[in-house]
Amino acid sequence: MTEQEATFQSALTAAFFSSGLASLLTPERGEAFYALYRLLLEENEKYNLTALTSMEDVVLLHFADSLMGADLIPAGASVIDVGCGAGFPSLPLAIVRPDLTVTASDATAKRTAFVGMVAERLGLCGLRTLTGRAEELSRTAHRDAYDVATARAVAALPTLLELCAPFVRKGGLFLALKGRSAMQELEAARHAMGELKCKVRFTEEYDIGEGEAAQARGILLLEKLAPTPATYPRAYARMKSRPL
Ligand code: SAH
């Protein structure tokens, strides 16, 4: 192991330990995360992937942060990550949950190309990519097709729910990885939840990181009780100008 990889493995272990995720780490997964870290930095310029580049930031704010809701996803589930960007949370999920089928989707082909390249290099058989705008993809065979939709840092909750709920089968779940405003967003999304036939199953607020570096986060888990009405999702401009 190189000196850089040894430093990385210590940082990764510390980040997962402080986030209550230590049980998800194995030596093989540690190696996969290191490979992901290297590819993220190497390809960042070409693909414009992330503003976070320090080892400590990447292991905590991309890798550990992506996994904070991982134990809420049922075994063997099919999961769509809506607006995956450089692959968060989809890549960390595929690394620690080989039981899942993960579809990493984004409107930007450059980003899904990066995620697909990483999945191939890391041998993540359970991950595939899907390029397109969520509001268009969910009007195709991808509608009602997934057990779980998840998203991190894509849009405010009413819009996010309109983008994500259509992908989920009846009885399936929507897992939103949110920042400090999670509970306010939930309040603001009551009408959207009614329109999109979803109800809250679980919420949790917590800090990621410790001391000065701690950042507030919130997890929201919703269940889709009935099929999404055919009027949703609306065109993106409409969603933005008249959020539910
Ligand atoms: N989830 C990643 C990326 C967040 S940036 C992370 O947490 O790091 C938001 C991403 O959502 C961008 O890559 C953008 O292309 C994508 N996005 C925004 N609106 C979208 C839409 N309507 N359909 C598909 N992707 C969208």
mmCIF file with all atom_site columns, N, CA and C in Angstrom, residues 171-200:
data_model
loop_
_atom_site.group_PDB
_atom_site.id
_atom_site.type_symbol
_atom_site.label_atom_id
_atom_site.label_alt_id
_atom_site.label_comp_id
_atom_site.label_asym_id
_atom_site.label_entity_id
_atom_site.label_seq_id
_atom_site.pdbx_PDB_ins_code
_atom_site.Cartn_x
_atom_site.Cartn_y
_atom_site.Cartn_z
_atom_site.occupancy
_atom_site.B_iso_or_equiv
_atom_site.pdbx_formal_charge
_atom_site.auth_seq_id
_atom_site.auth_comp_id
_atom_site.auth_asym_id
_atom_site.auth_atom_id
_atom_site.pdbx_PDB_model_num
ATOM 1  N N  . GLY A 1 171 ? -46.168 1.658  -3.160 1.00 0.00 ? 171 GLY A N  1
ATOM 2  C CA . GLY A 1 171 ? -45.596 0.969  -1.997 1.00 0.00 ? 171 GLY A CA 1
ATOM 3  C C  . GLY A 1 171 ? -44.098 1.137  -1.887 1.00 0.00 ? 171 GLY A C  1
ATOM 4  N N  . GLY A 1 172 ? -43.489 1.787  -2.891 1.00 0.00 ? 172 GLY A N  1
ATOM 5  C CA . GLY A 1 172 ? -42.039 2.023  -2.860 1.00 0.00 ? 172 GLY A CA 1
ATOM 6  C C  . GLY A 1 172 ? -41.684 3.268  -2.060 1.00 0.00 ? 172 GLY A C  1
ATOM 7  N N  . LEU A 1 173 ? -40.397 3.587  -2.011 1.00 0.00 ? 173 LEU A N  1
ATOM 8  C CA . LEU A 1 173 ? -39.894 4.614  -1.102 1.00 0.00 ? 173 LEU A CA 1
ATOM 9  C C  . LEU A 1 173 ? -39.136 5.718  -1.826 1.00 0.00 ? 173 LEU A C  1
ATOM 10 N N  . PHE A 1 174 ? -39.152 6.900  -1.225 1.00 0.00 ? 174 PHE A N  1
ATOM 11 C CA . PHE A 1 174 ? -38.325 8.012  -1.696 1.00 0.00 ? 174 PHE A CA 1
ATOM 12 C C  . PHE A 1 174 ? -37.452 8.459  -0.529 1.00 0.00 ? 174 PHE A C  1
ATOM 13 N N  . LEU A 1 175 ? -36.156 8.415  -0.733 1.00 0.00 ? 175 LEU A N  1
ATOM 14 C CA . LEU A 1 175 ? -35.195 8.762  0.317  1.00 0.00 ? 175 LEU A CA 1
ATOM 15 C C  . LEU A 1 175 ? -34.468 10.038 -0.083 1.00 0.00 ? 175 LEU A C  1
ATOM 16 N N  . ALA A 1 176 ? -34.749 11.131 0.636  1.00 0.00 ? 176 ALA A N  1
ATOM 17 C CA . ALA A 1 176 ? -34.107 12.413 0.324  1.00 0.00 ? 176 ALA A CA 1
ATOM 18 C C  . ALA A 1 176 ? -32.998 12.680 1.331  1.00 0.00 ? 176 ALA A C  1
ATOM 19 N N  . LEU A 1 177 ? -31.800 12.952 0.822  1.00 0.00 ? 177 LEU A N  1
ATOM 20 C CA . LEU A 1 177 ? -30.667 13.313 1.681  1.00 0.00 ? 177 LEU A CA 1
ATOM 21 C C  . LEU A 1 177 ? -30.567 14.830 1.646  1.00 0.00 ? 177 LEU A C  1
ATOM 22 N N  . LYS A 1 178 ? -30.936 15.447 2.764  1.00 0.00 ? 178 LYS A N  1
ATOM 23 C CA . LYS A 1 178 ? -31.104 16.898 2.799  1.00 0.00 ? 178 LYS A CA 1
ATOM 24 C C  . LYS A 1 178 ? -30.130 17.563 3.762  1.00 0.00 ? 178 LYS A C  1
ATOM 25 N N  . GLY A 1 179 ? -30.055 18.871 3.689  1.00 0.00 ? 179 GLY A N  1
ATOM 26 C CA . GLY A 1 179 ? -29.207 19.656 4.593  1.00 0.00 ? 179 GLY A CA 1
ATOM 27 C C  . GLY A 1 179 ? -29.966 20.086 5.836  1.00 0.00 ? 179 GLY A C  1
ATOM 28 N N  . ARG A 1 180 ? -29.555 21.235 6.369  1.00 0.00 ? 180 ARG A N  1
ATOM 29 C CA . ARG A 1 180 ? -30.114 21.661 7.659  1.00 0.00 ? 180 ARG A CA 1
ATOM 30 C C  . ARG A 1 180 ? -31.596 22.032 7.571  1.00 0.00 ? 180 ARG A C  1
ATOM 31 N N  . SER A 1 181 ? -32.087 22.297 6.375  1.00 0.00 ? 181 SER A N  1
ATOM 32 C CA . SER A 1 181 ? -33.469 22.762 6.249  1.00 0.00 ? 181 SER A CA 1
ATOM 33 C C  . SER A 1 181 ? -34.454 21.616 6.009  1.00 0.00 ? 181 SER A C  1
ATOM 34 N N  . ALA A 1 182 ? -34.028 20.385 6.238  1.00 0.00 ? 182 ALA A N  1
ATOM 35 C CA . ALA A 1 182 ? -34.861 19.215 5.912  1.00 0.00 ? 182 ALA A CA 1
ATOM 36 C C  . ALA A 1 182 ? -36.280 19.314 6.473  1.00 0.00 ? 182 ALA A C  1
ATOM 37 N N  . MET A 1 183 ? -36.400 19.651 7.759  1.00 0.00 ? 183 MET A N  1
ATOM 38 C CA . MET A 1 183 ? -37.726 19.622 8.369  1.00 0.00 ? 183 MET A CA 1
ATOM 39 C C  . MET A 1 183 ? -38.604 20.779 7.874  1.00 0.00 ? 183 MET A C  1
ATOM 40 N N  . GLN A 1 184 ? -37.997 21.952 7.621  1.00 0.00 ? 184 GLN A N  1
ATOM 41 C CA . GLN A 1 184 ? -38.777 23.057 7.035  1.00 0.00 ? 184 GLN A CA 1
ATOM 42 C C  . GLN A 1 184 ? -39.249 22.684 5.628  1.00 0.00 ? 184 GLN A C  1
ATOM 43 N N  . GLU A 1 185 ? -38.364 22.032 4.887  1.00 0.00 ? 185 GLU A N  1
ATOM 44 C CA . GLU A 1 185 ? -38.745 21.631 3.523  1.00 0.00 ? 185 GLU A CA 1
ATOM 45 C C  . GLU A 1 185 ? -39.902 20.642 3.564  1.00 0.00 ? 185 GLU A C  1
ATOM 46 N N  . LEU A 1 186 ? -39.872 19.787 4.577  1.00 0.00 ? 186 LEU A N  1
ATOM 47 C CA . LEU A 1 186 ? -40.942 18.802 4.706  1.00 0.00 ? 186 LEU A CA 1
ATOM 48 C C  . LEU A 1 186 ? -42.281 19.501 4.964  1.00 0.00 ? 186 LEU A C  1
ATOM 49 N N  . GLU A 1 187 ? -42.249 20.501 5.846  1.00 0.00 ? 187 GLU A N  1
ATOM 50 C CA . GLU A 1 187 ? -43.474 21.266 6.126  1.00 0.00 ? 187 GLU A CA 1
ATOM 51 C C  . GLU A 1 187 ? -43.990 21.917 4.840  1.00 0.00 ? 187 GLU A C  1
ATOM 52 N N  . ALA A 1 188 ? -43.031 22.481 4.071  1.00 0.00 ? 188 ALA A N  1
ATOM 53 C CA . ALA A 1 188 ? -43.402 23.187 2.843  1.00 0.00 ? 188 ALA A CA 1
ATOM 54 C C  . ALA A 1 188 ? -43.868 22.229 1.752  1.00 0.00 ? 188 ALA A C  1
ATOM 55 N N  . ALA A 1 189 ? -43.649 20.939 1.955  1.00 0.00 ? 189 ALA A N  1
ATOM 56 C CA . ALA A 1 189 ? -43.981 19.973 0.901  1.00 0.00 ? 189 ALA A CA 1
ATOM 57 C C  . ALA A 1 189 ? -45.263 19.191 1.207  1.00 0.00 ? 189 ALA A C  1
ATOM 58 N N  . ARG A 1 190 ? -46.022 19.641 2.220  1.00 0.00 ? 190 ARG A N  1
ATOM 59 C CA . ARG A 1 190 ? -47.249 18.903 2.585  1.00 0.00 ? 190 ARG A CA 1
ATOM 60 C C  . ARG A 1 190 ? -48.200 18.782 1.391  1.00 0.00 ? 190 ARG A C  1
ATOM 61 N N  . HIS A 1 191 ? -48.394 19.897 0.686  1.00 0.00 ? 191 HIS A N  1
ATOM 62 C CA . HIS A 1 191 ? -49.303 19.883 -0.457 1.00 0.00 ? 191 HIS A CA 1
ATOM 63 C C  . HIS A 1 191 ? -48.757 18.953 -1.546 1.00 0.00 ? 191 HIS A C  1
ATOM 64 N N  . ALA A 1 192 ? -47.457 19.051 -1.798 1.00 0.00 ? 192 ALA A N  1
ATOM 65 C CA . ALA A 1 192 ? -46.823 18.198 -2.819 1.00 0.00 ? 192 ALA A CA 1
ATOM 66 C C  . ALA A 1 192 ? -47.011 16.728 -2.468 1.00 0.00 ? 192 ALA A C  1
ATOM 67 N N  . MET A 1 193 ? -46.858 16.393 -1.188 1.00 0.00 ? 193 MET A N  1
ATOM 68 C CA . MET A 1 193 ? -47.014 14.993 -0.765 1.00 0.00 ? 193 MET A CA 1
ATOM 69 C C  . MET A 1 193 ? -48.428 14.489 -1.044 1.00 0.00 ? 193 MET A C  1
ATOM 70 N N  . GLY A 1 194 ? -49.418 15.356 -0.797 1.00 0.00 ? 194 GLY A N  1
ATOM 71 C CA . GLY A 1 194 ? -50.802 14.967 -1.076 1.00 0.00 ? 194 GLY A CA 1
ATOM 72 C C  . GLY A 1 194 ? -51.014 14.737 -2.570 1.00 0.00 ? 194 GLY A C  1
ATOM 73 N N  . GLU A 1 195 ? -50.547 15.697 -3.375 1.00 0.00 ? 195 GLU A N  1
ATOM 74 C CA . GLU A 1 195 ? -50.718 15.593 -4.827 1.00 0.00 ? 195 GLU A CA 1
ATOM 75 C C  . GLU A 1 195 ? -50.027 14.354 -5.393 1.00 0.00 ? 195 GLU A C  1
ATOM 76 N N  . LEU A 1 196 ? -48.869 14.023 -4.799 1.00 0.00 ? 196 LEU A N  1
ATOM 77 C CA . LEU A 1 196 ? -48.055 12.925 -5.348 1.00 0.00 ? 196 LEU A CA 1
ATOM 78 C C  . LEU A 1 196 ? -48.264 11.615 -4.586 1.00 0.00 ? 196 LEU A C  1
ATOM 79 N N  . LYS A 1 197 ? -49.272 11.604 -3.703 1.00 0.00 ? 197 LYS A N  1
ATOM 80 C CA . LYS A 1 197 ? -49.705 10.385 -2.999 1.00 0.00 ? 197 LYS A CA 1
ATOM 81 C C  . LYS A 1 197 ? -48.592 9.758  -2.156 1.00 0.00 ? 197 LYS A C  1
ATOM 82 N N  . CYS A 1 198 ? -47.864 10.626 -1.456 1.00 0.00 ? 198 CYS A N  1
ATOM 83 C CA . CYS A 1 198 ? -46.778 10.123 -0.615 1.00 0.00 ? 198 CYS A CA 1
ATOM 84 C C  . CYS A 1 198 ? -47.028 10.478 0.840  1.00 0.00 ? 198 CYS A C  1
ATOM 85 N N  . LYS A 1 199 ? -46.537 9.645  1.750  1.00 0.00 ? 199 LYS A N  1
ATOM 86 C CA . LYS A 1 199 ? -46.600 10.002 3.166  1.00 0.00 ? 199 LYS A CA 1
ATOM 87 C C  . LYS A 1 199 ? -45.260 9.746  3.839  1.00 0.00 ? 199 LYS A C  1
ATOM 88 N N  . VAL A 1 200 ? -45.023 10.455 4.946  1.00 0.00 ? 200 VAL A N  1
ATOM 89 C CA . VAL A 1 200 ? -43.742 10.345 5.633  1.00 0.00 ? 200 VAL A CA 1
ATOM 90 C C  . VAL A 1 200 ? -43.664 9.024  6.382  1.00 0.00 ? 200 VAL A C  1
#
